[in-house]
Amino acid sequence: KKVTCPPGQLREQVRNLSGYKAQPEFLQKITWLTLQHSPLIKKIDTVRAFHFGTSFLVEVEIILPETMSLKQAHDISDGLKNKLESISEVERAFVHLDYGVDALAY
């Protein structure tokens, strides 16, 4: 038996399954939540989100003070990861930590 699907729906499903990037509005939401998470976050270096089926994989890189303890940095990272994963559209979140921005890498 042949399975049919409206062309628009098929196009959307292929896009979502292929890791298509999230819309700017969704990235803004992730950025705002990240900024509000802790006053110790000095800067957000990267925010990315890609379709993962019907949800998103989210990746953020935050800049923390160089002198911060590992425990405190880990607690901030873990809390932010949990906060992002509590969003219904997010399947998985990855939080990367750094203490400075390497301008030559960008």
XYZ file of N, CA and C in Angstrom:
318
model
N 0.844 -1.180 0.000
C 0.000 0.000 0.000
C 0.887 1.240 0.000
N 0.522 2.200 -0.776
C 1.289 3.433 -0.928
C 0.901 4.438 0.162
N 1.918 5.045 0.780
C 1.683 6.074 1.790
C 1.823 7.431 1.120
N 0.832 8.289 1.314
C 0.899 9.621 0.720
C 0.939 10.673 1.814
N 1.503 11.799 1.444
C 1.656 12.897 2.392
C 1.593 14.200 1.601
N 0.875 15.193 2.097
C 0.844 16.478 1.386
C 2.270 17.022 1.224
N 2.589 17.622 0.067
C 3.954 18.100 -0.191
C 4.502 19.033 0.895
N 3.699 19.935 1.393
C 4.165 20.860 2.437
C 4.549 20.137 3.712
N 3.752 19.156 4.088
C 4.036 18.392 5.300
C 5.289 17.539 5.121
N 5.440 16.944 3.968
C 6.626 16.135 3.687
C 7.885 16.993 3.757
N 7.846 18.156 3.152
C 8.986 19.073 3.162
C 9.359 19.450 4.600
N 8.348 19.750 5.424
C 8.592 20.120 6.822
C 9.215 18.964 7.603
N 8.717 17.753 7.390
C 9.251 16.597 8.113
C 10.693 16.292 7.713
N 10.995 16.381 6.433
C 12.373 16.154 5.972
C 13.290 17.208 6.576
N 12.856 18.457 6.585
C 13.647 19.544 7.173
C 13.911 19.274 8.652
N 12.885 18.892 9.391
C 13.042 18.646 10.825
C 13.952 17.462 11.107
N 13.854 16.428 10.310
C 14.683 15.243 10.522
C 16.128 15.452 10.093
N 16.373 16.466 9.289
C 17.726 16.688 8.777
C 18.537 17.663 9.622
N 18.037 18.078 10.781
C 18.803 18.947 11.663
C 18.707 20.420 11.319
N 17.606 20.831 10.738
C 17.402 22.227 10.363
C 17.500 23.135 11.586
N 18.083 24.311 11.412
C 18.261 25.256 12.522
C 16.926 25.809 13.007
N 16.901 26.157 14.283
C 15.695 26.725 14.895
C 15.466 28.155 14.402
N 14.232 28.603 14.530
C 13.864 29.962 14.162
C 14.487 30.965 15.140
N 14.740 32.210 14.696
C 15.341 33.232 15.561
C 14.562 33.474 16.856
N 13.238 33.392 16.803
C 12.432 33.619 18.013
C 12.740 32.578 19.089
N 12.943 31.342 18.681
C 13.271 30.288 19.639
C 14.665 30.519 20.216
N 15.613 30.915 19.371
C 16.968 31.209 19.847
C 16.965 32.388 20.821
N 16.113 33.377 20.570
C 15.989 34.511 21.490
C 15.474 34.055 22.851
N 14.529 33.153 22.851
C 13.992 32.605 24.104
C 15.097 31.895 24.891
N 15.901 31.076 24.214
C 17.001 30.360 24.859
C 18.031 31.351 25.396
N 18.344 32.375 24.604
C 19.314 33.394 25.022
C 18.825 34.122 26.264
N 17.559 34.528 26.273
C 17.006 35.256 27.415
C 17.035 34.392 28.679
N 16.612 33.138 28.572
C 16.629 32.241 29.733
C 18.047 32.032 30.251
N 19.007 31.944 29.339
C 20.405 31.768 29.736
C 20.910 33.003 30.467
N 20.624 34.186 29.938
C 21.057 35.430 30.589
C 20.447 35.593 31.973
N 19.213 35.166 32.136
C 18.513 35.311 33.412
C 18.900 34.243 34.427
N 19.613 33.225 34.006
C 19.888 32.083 34.879
C 20.764 32.433 36.075
N 21.818 33.200 35.865
C 22.728 33.532 36.962
C 23.407 34.868 36.689
N 23.526 35.705 37.728
C 24.247 36.973 37.550
C 25.750 36.758 37.352
N 26.227 35.547 37.593
C 27.649 35.247 37.433
C 28.026 34.926 35.984
N 27.035 34.754 35.125
C 27.320 34.544 33.703
C 27.734 35.890 33.124
N 29.003 35.975 32.694
C 29.538 37.233 32.183
C 29.095 37.502 30.749
N 28.964 36.433 29.976
C 28.639 36.592 28.560
C 28.136 35.265 28.012
N 27.328 35.364 26.980
C 26.942 34.174 26.220
C 27.737 34.225 24.924
N 28.506 33.184 24.680
C 29.339 33.156 23.481
C 28.606 32.522 22.300
N 27.822 31.485 22.555
C 27.170 30.747 21.474
C 25.795 30.269 21.913
N 24.829 30.370 21.024
C 23.509 29.757 21.213
C 23.138 29.109 19.882
N 22.913 27.801 19.930
C 22.510 27.056 18.733
C 21.355 26.127 19.099
N 20.490 25.884 18.144
C 19.423 24.899 18.333
C 19.102 24.290 16.976
N 19.005 22.976 16.958
C 18.732 22.243 15.731
C 17.555 21.306 15.951
N 16.746 21.161 14.916
C 15.638 20.210 14.994
C 16.182 18.810 15.222
N 15.502 18.106 16.095
C 15.817 16.713 16.401
C 14.479 16.001 16.415
N 14.001 15.597 15.237
C 12.636 15.084 15.125
C 11.671 16.233 15.322
N 10.805 16.116 16.314
C 9.840 17.187 16.585
C 10.322 18.135 17.672
N 11.500 17.886 18.234
C 12.059 18.713 19.305
C 13.350 19.373 18.828
N 14.086 19.952 19.791
C 15.344 20.616 19.481
C 16.477 20.073 20.330
N 17.667 20.068 19.745
C 18.909 19.932 20.497
C 19.427 21.351 20.654
N 19.731 21.742 21.892
C 20.168 23.104 22.183
C 21.596 23.064 22.704
N 22.400 24.018 22.250
C 23.780 24.134 22.698
C 24.047 25.593 23.043
N 24.530 25.833 24.258
C 24.938 27.183 24.651
C 26.347 27.130 25.220
N 27.090 28.191 24.983
C 28.411 28.338 25.594
C 28.395 29.630 26.386
N 28.691 29.513 27.680
C 28.668 30.679 28.552
C 30.073 30.972 29.070
N 30.302 32.248 29.345
C 31.579 32.700 29.884
C 31.370 33.009 31.359
N 32.188 32.365 32.194
C 32.136 32.556 33.642
C 33.444 33.188 34.111
N 33.464 33.756 35.329
C 34.702 34.344 35.841
C 35.827 33.307 35.916
N 37.021 33.722 35.561
C 38.181 32.835 35.543
C 38.487 32.261 36.923
N 38.185 33.011 37.967
C 38.512 32.586 39.332
C 37.413 31.761 39.997
N 36.343 31.482 39.289
C 35.226 30.731 39.867
C 35.654 29.296 40.172
N 35.147 28.767 41.282
C 35.464 27.381 41.641
C 34.786 26.417 40.669
N 35.373 25.246 40.545
C 34.805 24.215 39.679
C 33.400 23.841 40.142
N 33.205 23.744 41.446
C 31.886 23.391 41.989
C 30.836 24.417 41.586
N 31.169 25.695 41.748
C 30.206 26.744 41.417
C 29.903 26.749 39.909
N 30.941 26.588 39.088
C 30.745 26.546 37.635
C 29.876 25.346 37.247
N 30.143 24.208 37.866
C 29.366 22.998 37.583
C 27.910 23.186 37.987
N 27.675 23.798 39.147
C 26.305 24.027 39.612
C 25.536 24.946 38.659
N 26.197 25.995 38.170
C 25.553 26.907 37.220
C 25.226 26.160 35.925
N 26.182 25.394 35.434
C 25.997 24.636 34.194
C 24.871 23.613 34.319
N 24.884 22.857 35.399
C 23.849 21.839 35.618
C 22.459 22.458 35.741
N 22.374 23.542 36.494
C 21.087 24.218 36.662
C 20.550 24.754 35.348
N 21.444 25.333 34.538
C 21.027 25.868 33.241
C 20.592 24.741 32.307
N 21.335 23.664 32.290
C 20.973 22.497 31.466
C 19.570 22.008 31.836
N 19.319 21.863 33.128
C 18.003 21.401 33.585
C 16.901 22.388 33.216
N 17.196 23.688 33.337
C 16.208 24.710 32.989
C 15.865 24.636 31.500
N 16.890 24.521 30.665
C 16.648 24.460 29.223
C 15.898 23.190 28.843
N 16.234 22.075 29.478
C 15.559 20.812 29.166
C 14.133 20.757 29.716
N 13.772 21.696 30.576
C 12.391 21.739 31.070
C 11.453 22.408 30.060
N 12.016 23.038 29.035
C 11.212 23.632 27.967
C 10.660 22.490 27.112
N 9.384 22.520 26.853
C 8.745 21.387 26.173
C 9.338 21.095 24.795
N 9.839 22.103 24.104
C 10.386 21.892 22.761
C 11.814 21.345 22.765
N 12.455 21.308 23.932
C 13.868 20.906 24.010
C 13.984 19.443 24.417
N 14.612 18.659 23.554
C 14.869 17.249 23.846
C 16.120 17.103 24.703
N 17.164 17.865 24.346
C 18.444 17.744 25.052
C 19.168 19.074 24.964
N 19.826 19.469 26.068
C 20.602 20.711 26.096
C 22.034 20.407 26.505
N 22.958 21.104 25.877
C 24.375 20.997 26.201
C 24.866 22.383 26.588
N 25.499 22.482 27.755
C 26.033 23.757 28.227
C 27.545 23.623 28.304
N 28.237 24.468 27.552
C 29.696 24.482 27.552
C 30.158 25.700 28.341
N 31.219 25.528 29.096
C 31.738 26.600 29.941
C 33.095 27.057 29.444
N 33.345 28.350 29.594
C 34.662 28.902 29.314
C 34.858 30.090 30.243
N 36.089 30.560 30.326
C 36.379 31.714 31.173
C 36.834 32.910 30.347
N 36.842 32.774 29.049
C 37.207 33.877 28.163
C 36.829 33.537 26.747
N 36.774 34.543 25.917
C 36.441 34.348 24.511
C 37.732 34.410 23.720
N 38.002 33.377 22.960
C 39.181 33.341 22.103
C 38.821 34.001 20.779
N 39.124 35.282 20.676
C 38.726 36.065 19.501
C 39.301 35.499 18.208
N 40.451 34.851 18.270
C 41.065 34.318 17.057
C 40.314 33.102 16.525
N 39.570 32.425 17.390
C 38.840 31.226 16.965
C 37.576 31.581 16.193
N 37.160 32.833 16.247
C 35.912 33.224 15.598
C 36.229 34.167 14.500
